[in-house]
Amino acid sequence: MRTFTSVADLGPLDKALAMAAEIKKDRYAFTELGRNKTLLMIFFNSSLRTRLSTQKAAMNLGMNVMVLDVNQGAWKLETERGVVMDGDKAEHLLEAIPVMASYCDIIGVRSFAGLVDKAEDYEERVLNQFIKYSGRPVFSMEAATCHPLQAFADLITIEEFKEVERPKVVLTWAPHPRALPQAVPNSFAEWMNATDYDFVITHPHGYELDTKFTCSARIEYDQNKALEGADFVYAKNWSAYADPNYGKILSTDRGWTIDSAKMALTNNARFMHCLPVRRNMIVTDDVIESERSIVIPEAANREISATTVLKMMLESL
Ligand code: AN0
Ligand code: CP
């Protein structure tokens, strides 16, 4: 595997899930595979889980790891070609990428959507420059439009916790004080569509996601109706995708916060969120602390999804 941005990159999903299950049983089984191979993780944005779980995954496989926080200690990077660089950015990505690539074998990139220029975000300009100019396998650690390591971990978690063959999974928008990217819900929708689960998306009007990711998923604007009979409730905020409101907050209605009354509508559902989560905006304290909440095992599975993906990339070197 030379790039990892979408579910299709994994090949047959059942095989990838079987590999993830095998890795979970013995995460050190392939510790020789990454010997003398170096992972470079580049962060344009903050992270707790992705940083630690991906580093741990690389260590599971015997790799060396380097982490660069672009905004802390590195030269500020220009990402647009043709710009007269007379501002505060001292280096261009077009030099920085091949230089960084010369020190490593695999590259992970975190670069969030700017939420200003939709075309720039949805063309994945930063991530695609790494893919084009590094000559290395590149994976997304949440880029502008996708967060595949999260969606893979989410799928592994649902497979572990499901009590019926074809669970009802509800992705619900929830309020948040800051404008957030669509990357997490985009990837979650894409990955749920790759399964045969009963998948429903609920959000207020105006929060429709890119149909490239949602495809034929059922959209239900009435959150209470969507939650009826749910086996998994996956809460997440995102900003508007549709024009002319791209990147804007259209609602902070706390009537959409997941509380115990909402959870009572479900089939005793498991509660999921990718974290970090704002309590009592997205979800109430009692729901996230309840025994039906699986946010911690979900986050723990980030190590498993990352180990599986890095193993596949190491095998392609
Ligand atoms: C980010 C987002 O919503 O994309 C990262 C989530 C994994 N969340 C925040 O910035 C709070
Ligand atoms: N879920 C997730 O990607 O978390 P971080 O932003 O902390 O990496």
XYZ file of C-alpha atoms and ligand atoms in Angstrom:
336
model
C 0.000 0.000 0.000
C 1.610 3.298 -1.147
C -1.042 5.755 0.014
C -3.690 5.543 2.711
C -6.492 8.066 2.545
C -9.610 5.997 1.933
C -11.175 2.620 2.688
C -10.427 1.445 -0.864
C -6.673 1.670 -0.196
C -6.894 -1.262 2.229
C -8.058 -3.732 -0.400
C -10.661 -6.300 0.708
C -12.076 -4.980 3.989
C -12.683 -8.420 5.525
C -8.997 -9.252 5.081
C -7.909 -5.938 6.625
C -10.219 -6.526 9.595
C -8.858 -10.062 10.022
C -5.314 -8.650 9.998
C -6.311 -6.032 12.580
C -7.773 -8.784 14.808
C -4.560 -10.800 14.463
C -2.481 -7.728 15.382
C -4.715 -7.069 18.376
C -3.992 -10.596 19.656
C -0.247 -10.044 19.322
C 0.732 -6.506 18.418
C 4.436 -7.423 18.425
C 4.078 -10.302 15.936
C 5.701 -8.295 13.124
C 8.388 -6.548 15.114
C 11.124 -7.420 12.590
C 9.253 -5.869 9.652
C 10.182 -2.267 10.471
C 13.815 -2.835 11.469
C 15.960 0.085 10.258
C 12.911 1.724 8.702
C 11.940 5.228 9.744
C 8.515 6.806 10.067
C 8.266 10.591 9.885
C 5.078 12.065 11.323
C 4.412 15.667 10.296
C 1.867 17.684 12.247
C 0.483 20.961 10.958
C -2.206 20.696 13.707
C -2.517 19.506 17.308
C -3.019 15.869 18.263
C -3.070 13.584 21.277
C -4.349 10.191 20.031
C -2.967 10.211 16.498
C 0.476 11.237 17.666
C 0.739 8.626 20.431
C -1.097 5.723 18.786
C 0.766 6.040 15.486
C 4.109 6.320 17.244
C 3.229 3.251 19.328
C 2.141 1.398 16.170
C 5.496 2.136 14.511
C 7.329 0.941 17.635
C 5.239 -2.269 17.621
C 6.654 -2.920 14.145
C 10.229 -2.167 15.202
C 10.427 1.156 13.336
C 12.323 4.306 14.250
C 10.093 7.356 14.593
C 10.617 11.076 14.046
C 7.945 13.670 14.780
C 7.912 17.173 13.337
C 5.524 19.792 14.678
C 5.595 22.275 11.844
C 4.298 25.108 14.013
C 6.739 24.517 16.862
C 10.388 24.939 16.031
C 10.325 24.330 12.267
C 10.404 27.075 9.640
C 6.924 28.257 8.736
C 6.028 26.546 5.467
C 4.476 28.099 2.364
C 2.157 25.607 0.681
C 1.042 27.554 -2.428
C 3.224 27.614 -5.550
C 3.799 30.995 -7.196
C 3.604 33.043 -4.000
C 6.168 35.854 -3.558
C 7.572 34.714 -0.216
C 8.005 38.119 1.405
C 5.864 37.276 4.442
C 6.543 35.196 7.556
C 6.999 31.851 5.782
C 10.706 31.083 5.392
C 10.531 27.787 3.492
C 8.416 26.260 0.736
C 6.814 22.853 1.006
C 8.312 22.005 -2.397
C 11.818 21.994 -0.900
C 10.778 20.787 2.540
C 9.022 17.644 1.248
C 11.959 16.070 -0.630
C 14.330 17.040 2.182
C 12.113 15.400 4.817
C 11.595 12.379 2.534
C 15.358 11.888 2.292
C 15.460 11.077 6.025
C 12.641 8.520 6.190
C 10.830 5.605 4.544
C 7.163 6.345 5.311
C 5.433 9.681 5.956
C 2.268 10.464 7.951
C 0.708 13.906 7.524
C -1.797 15.795 9.679
C -3.083 18.887 7.900
C -6.606 20.049 8.724
C -8.995 21.847 6.411
C -8.646 25.624 6.464
C -12.476 25.857 6.149
C -12.154 29.019 4.037
C -11.465 27.789 0.501
C -13.560 24.692 -0.191
C -11.780 23.884 -3.466
C -8.380 24.006 -1.797
C -9.563 21.787 1.066
C -11.372 19.232 -1.090
C -8.443 18.998 -3.552
C -6.329 17.942 -0.534
C -3.573 20.254 -1.756
C -1.177 19.736 1.159
C -1.544 15.944 1.439
C -1.358 15.508 -2.336
C 1.879 17.477 -2.524
C 3.404 14.999 -0.068
C 2.105 12.099 -2.168
C 3.416 13.661 -5.390
C 6.798 14.995 -4.317
C 8.033 12.739 -1.503
C 8.440 9.475 -3.415
C 7.491 7.742 -0.150
C 4.358 5.940 0.980
C 2.166 8.614 2.578
C -0.773 8.201 4.938
C -3.299 10.676 6.248
C -3.278 11.370 9.990
C -6.370 13.542 9.340
C -6.058 15.657 6.261
C -8.504 18.263 4.957
C -11.302 15.883 3.992
C -10.591 12.524 5.613
C -9.442 10.774 8.778
C -9.056 7.153 7.677
C -7.046 5.890 10.696
C -9.959 7.022 12.878
C -12.618 5.432 10.659
C -10.667 2.162 10.528
C -10.412 2.137 14.349
C -14.140 2.935 14.552
C -14.966 -0.016 12.309
C -12.716 -2.365 14.311
C -14.500 -1.167 17.483
C -17.992 -1.721 16.064
C -16.984 -5.211 14.908
C -15.778 -5.986 18.447
C -18.854 -4.643 20.242
C -21.728 -5.459 17.878
C -24.309 -7.883 19.207
C -26.179 -8.400 15.935
C -24.750 -9.173 12.512
C -26.073 -5.984 10.895
C -26.200 -3.261 13.571
C -27.963 0.057 13.135
C -25.268 2.750 13.259
C -26.304 6.404 13.586
C -23.904 9.243 12.857
C -25.336 12.295 14.576
C -24.227 15.912 14.319
C -23.932 17.605 17.731
C -23.207 21.222 18.705
C -19.725 22.691 19.219
C -18.558 26.280 19.781
C -15.858 26.271 17.065
C -16.049 25.443 13.367
C -14.704 21.911 12.804
C -13.734 20.075 9.603
C -15.881 17.419 7.924
C -12.968 14.945 7.814
C -14.161 12.643 10.611
C -17.793 12.332 9.452
C -16.664 12.043 5.799
C -14.412 9.073 6.545
C -16.872 7.519 8.996
C -19.600 7.662 6.326
C -17.279 6.282 3.675
C -16.263 3.359 5.881
C -19.802 2.603 7.073
C -20.910 2.551 3.433
C -18.274 -0.114 2.796
C -20.073 -2.412 5.285
C -23.586 -3.873 5.176
C -24.632 -2.135 8.421
C -27.886 -0.177 8.595
C -26.302 3.290 8.434
C -28.204 6.521 9.114
C -26.913 10.106 9.260
C -28.783 12.792 11.178
C -28.052 16.524 11.239
C -29.866 19.865 11.075
C -30.735 21.255 7.638
C -27.696 22.876 6.040
C -25.196 20.347 7.411
C -25.363 17.983 4.413
C -21.970 16.347 3.772
C -20.274 15.735 0.428
C -22.230 12.972 -1.334
C -18.891 11.581 -2.522
C -18.607 10.225 1.049
C -22.218 9.740 2.095
C -23.290 8.058 -1.175
C -26.637 6.392 -0.637
C -26.633 6.635 3.185
C -30.052 7.417 4.681
C -30.332 11.051 5.875
C -32.898 11.701 8.631
C -33.338 15.312 9.752
C -35.295 14.321 12.868
C -32.601 13.237 15.339
C -35.043 11.456 17.674
C -36.409 9.424 14.781
C -32.901 8.553 13.597
C -31.899 7.327 17.070
C -34.816 4.894 17.361
C -33.481 1.349 17.557
C -29.834 2.410 17.122
C -27.162 -0.072 18.235
C -24.358 2.491 17.950
C -24.578 6.286 18.312
C -21.582 8.054 16.779
C -21.664 11.740 17.716
C -19.565 14.374 15.976
C -19.713 18.045 15.185
C -18.823 19.401 11.764
C -19.175 22.766 10.077
C -21.321 23.284 6.984
C -20.087 21.800 3.721
C -22.749 23.141 1.351
C -22.337 26.487 -0.414
C -22.589 29.345 0.376
C -21.939 28.404 4.020
C -18.793 26.285 3.655
C -16.896 26.144 6.969
C -19.576 28.069 8.881
C -21.421 27.276 12.102
C -25.163 27.272 11.338
C -26.383 25.987 14.699
C -25.233 25.537 18.276
C -28.584 24.048 19.286
C -28.001 22.021 22.452
C -31.220 20.200 21.699
C -28.863 18.013 19.580
C -26.536 17.181 22.524
C -26.556 13.441 23.237
C -28.037 12.988 26.706
C -29.630 10.064 28.518
C -33.102 10.901 27.148
C -31.718 10.588 23.588
C -29.917 7.360 24.458
C -33.194 5.993 25.888
C -34.629 6.121 22.335
C -32.013 3.640 21.123
C -31.644 -0.104 21.380
C -29.427 0.336 24.477
C -26.844 1.725 22.065
C -23.136 2.019 22.539
C -21.906 5.620 22.513
C -18.931 6.519 20.305
C -16.900 9.655 19.609
C -13.451 10.028 18.078
C -12.295 12.398 20.880
C -11.345 15.060 21.815
C -14.902 15.742 22.935
C -16.460 18.789 24.603
C -18.626 17.490 27.425
C -22.145 18.880 27.727
C -21.928 20.293 24.197
C -21.575 17.041 22.198
C -22.496 14.594 24.982
C -23.482 14.854 28.635
C -21.207 13.670 31.448
C -23.532 10.807 32.370
C -23.679 9.396 28.832
C -19.929 9.516 28.191
C -19.286 8.026 31.634
C -21.971 5.344 31.283
C -21.141 1.686 30.848
C -22.518 1.908 27.259
C -19.839 4.439 26.314
C -16.962 2.858 24.361
C -14.912 5.977 23.635
C -11.853 4.606 25.466
C -11.655 1.208 23.692
C -12.388 3.134 20.472
C -9.363 5.375 21.067
C -7.275 2.346 22.074
C -8.058 0.780 18.700
C -6.221 3.658 17.013
C -3.042 1.738 17.842
C -4.480 -1.313 16.061
C -5.614 0.529 12.931
C -2.257 2.319 12.693
C -0.252 -0.891 13.202
C -2.282 -2.588 10.448
C -1.807 0.311 8.021
C 1.929 0.686 8.726
C 2.419 -3.062 8.300
C 0.801 -2.877 4.846
C 2.993 0.103 3.936
C 6.184 -1.579 5.159
C 5.308 -4.578 2.995
C 5.215 -2.294 -0.074
C 8.708 -0.829 0.454
C -10.745 17.781 15.075
C -11.839 17.589 14.040
O -13.015 17.706 14.355
O -11.520 17.297 12.880
C -9.981 16.501 15.297
C -10.786 15.297 15.620
C -10.004 14.048 15.627
N -11.331 18.197 16.334
C -11.066 19.367 16.900
O -10.368 20.179 16.340
C -11.669 19.631 18.240
N -9.210 11.235 17.324
C -8.069 11.883 17.039
O -7.545 11.864 15.921
O -7.519 12.540 18.094
P -6.287 13.539 18.070
O -6.725 14.776 17.329
O -5.966 13.787 19.503
O -5.151 12.886 17.338
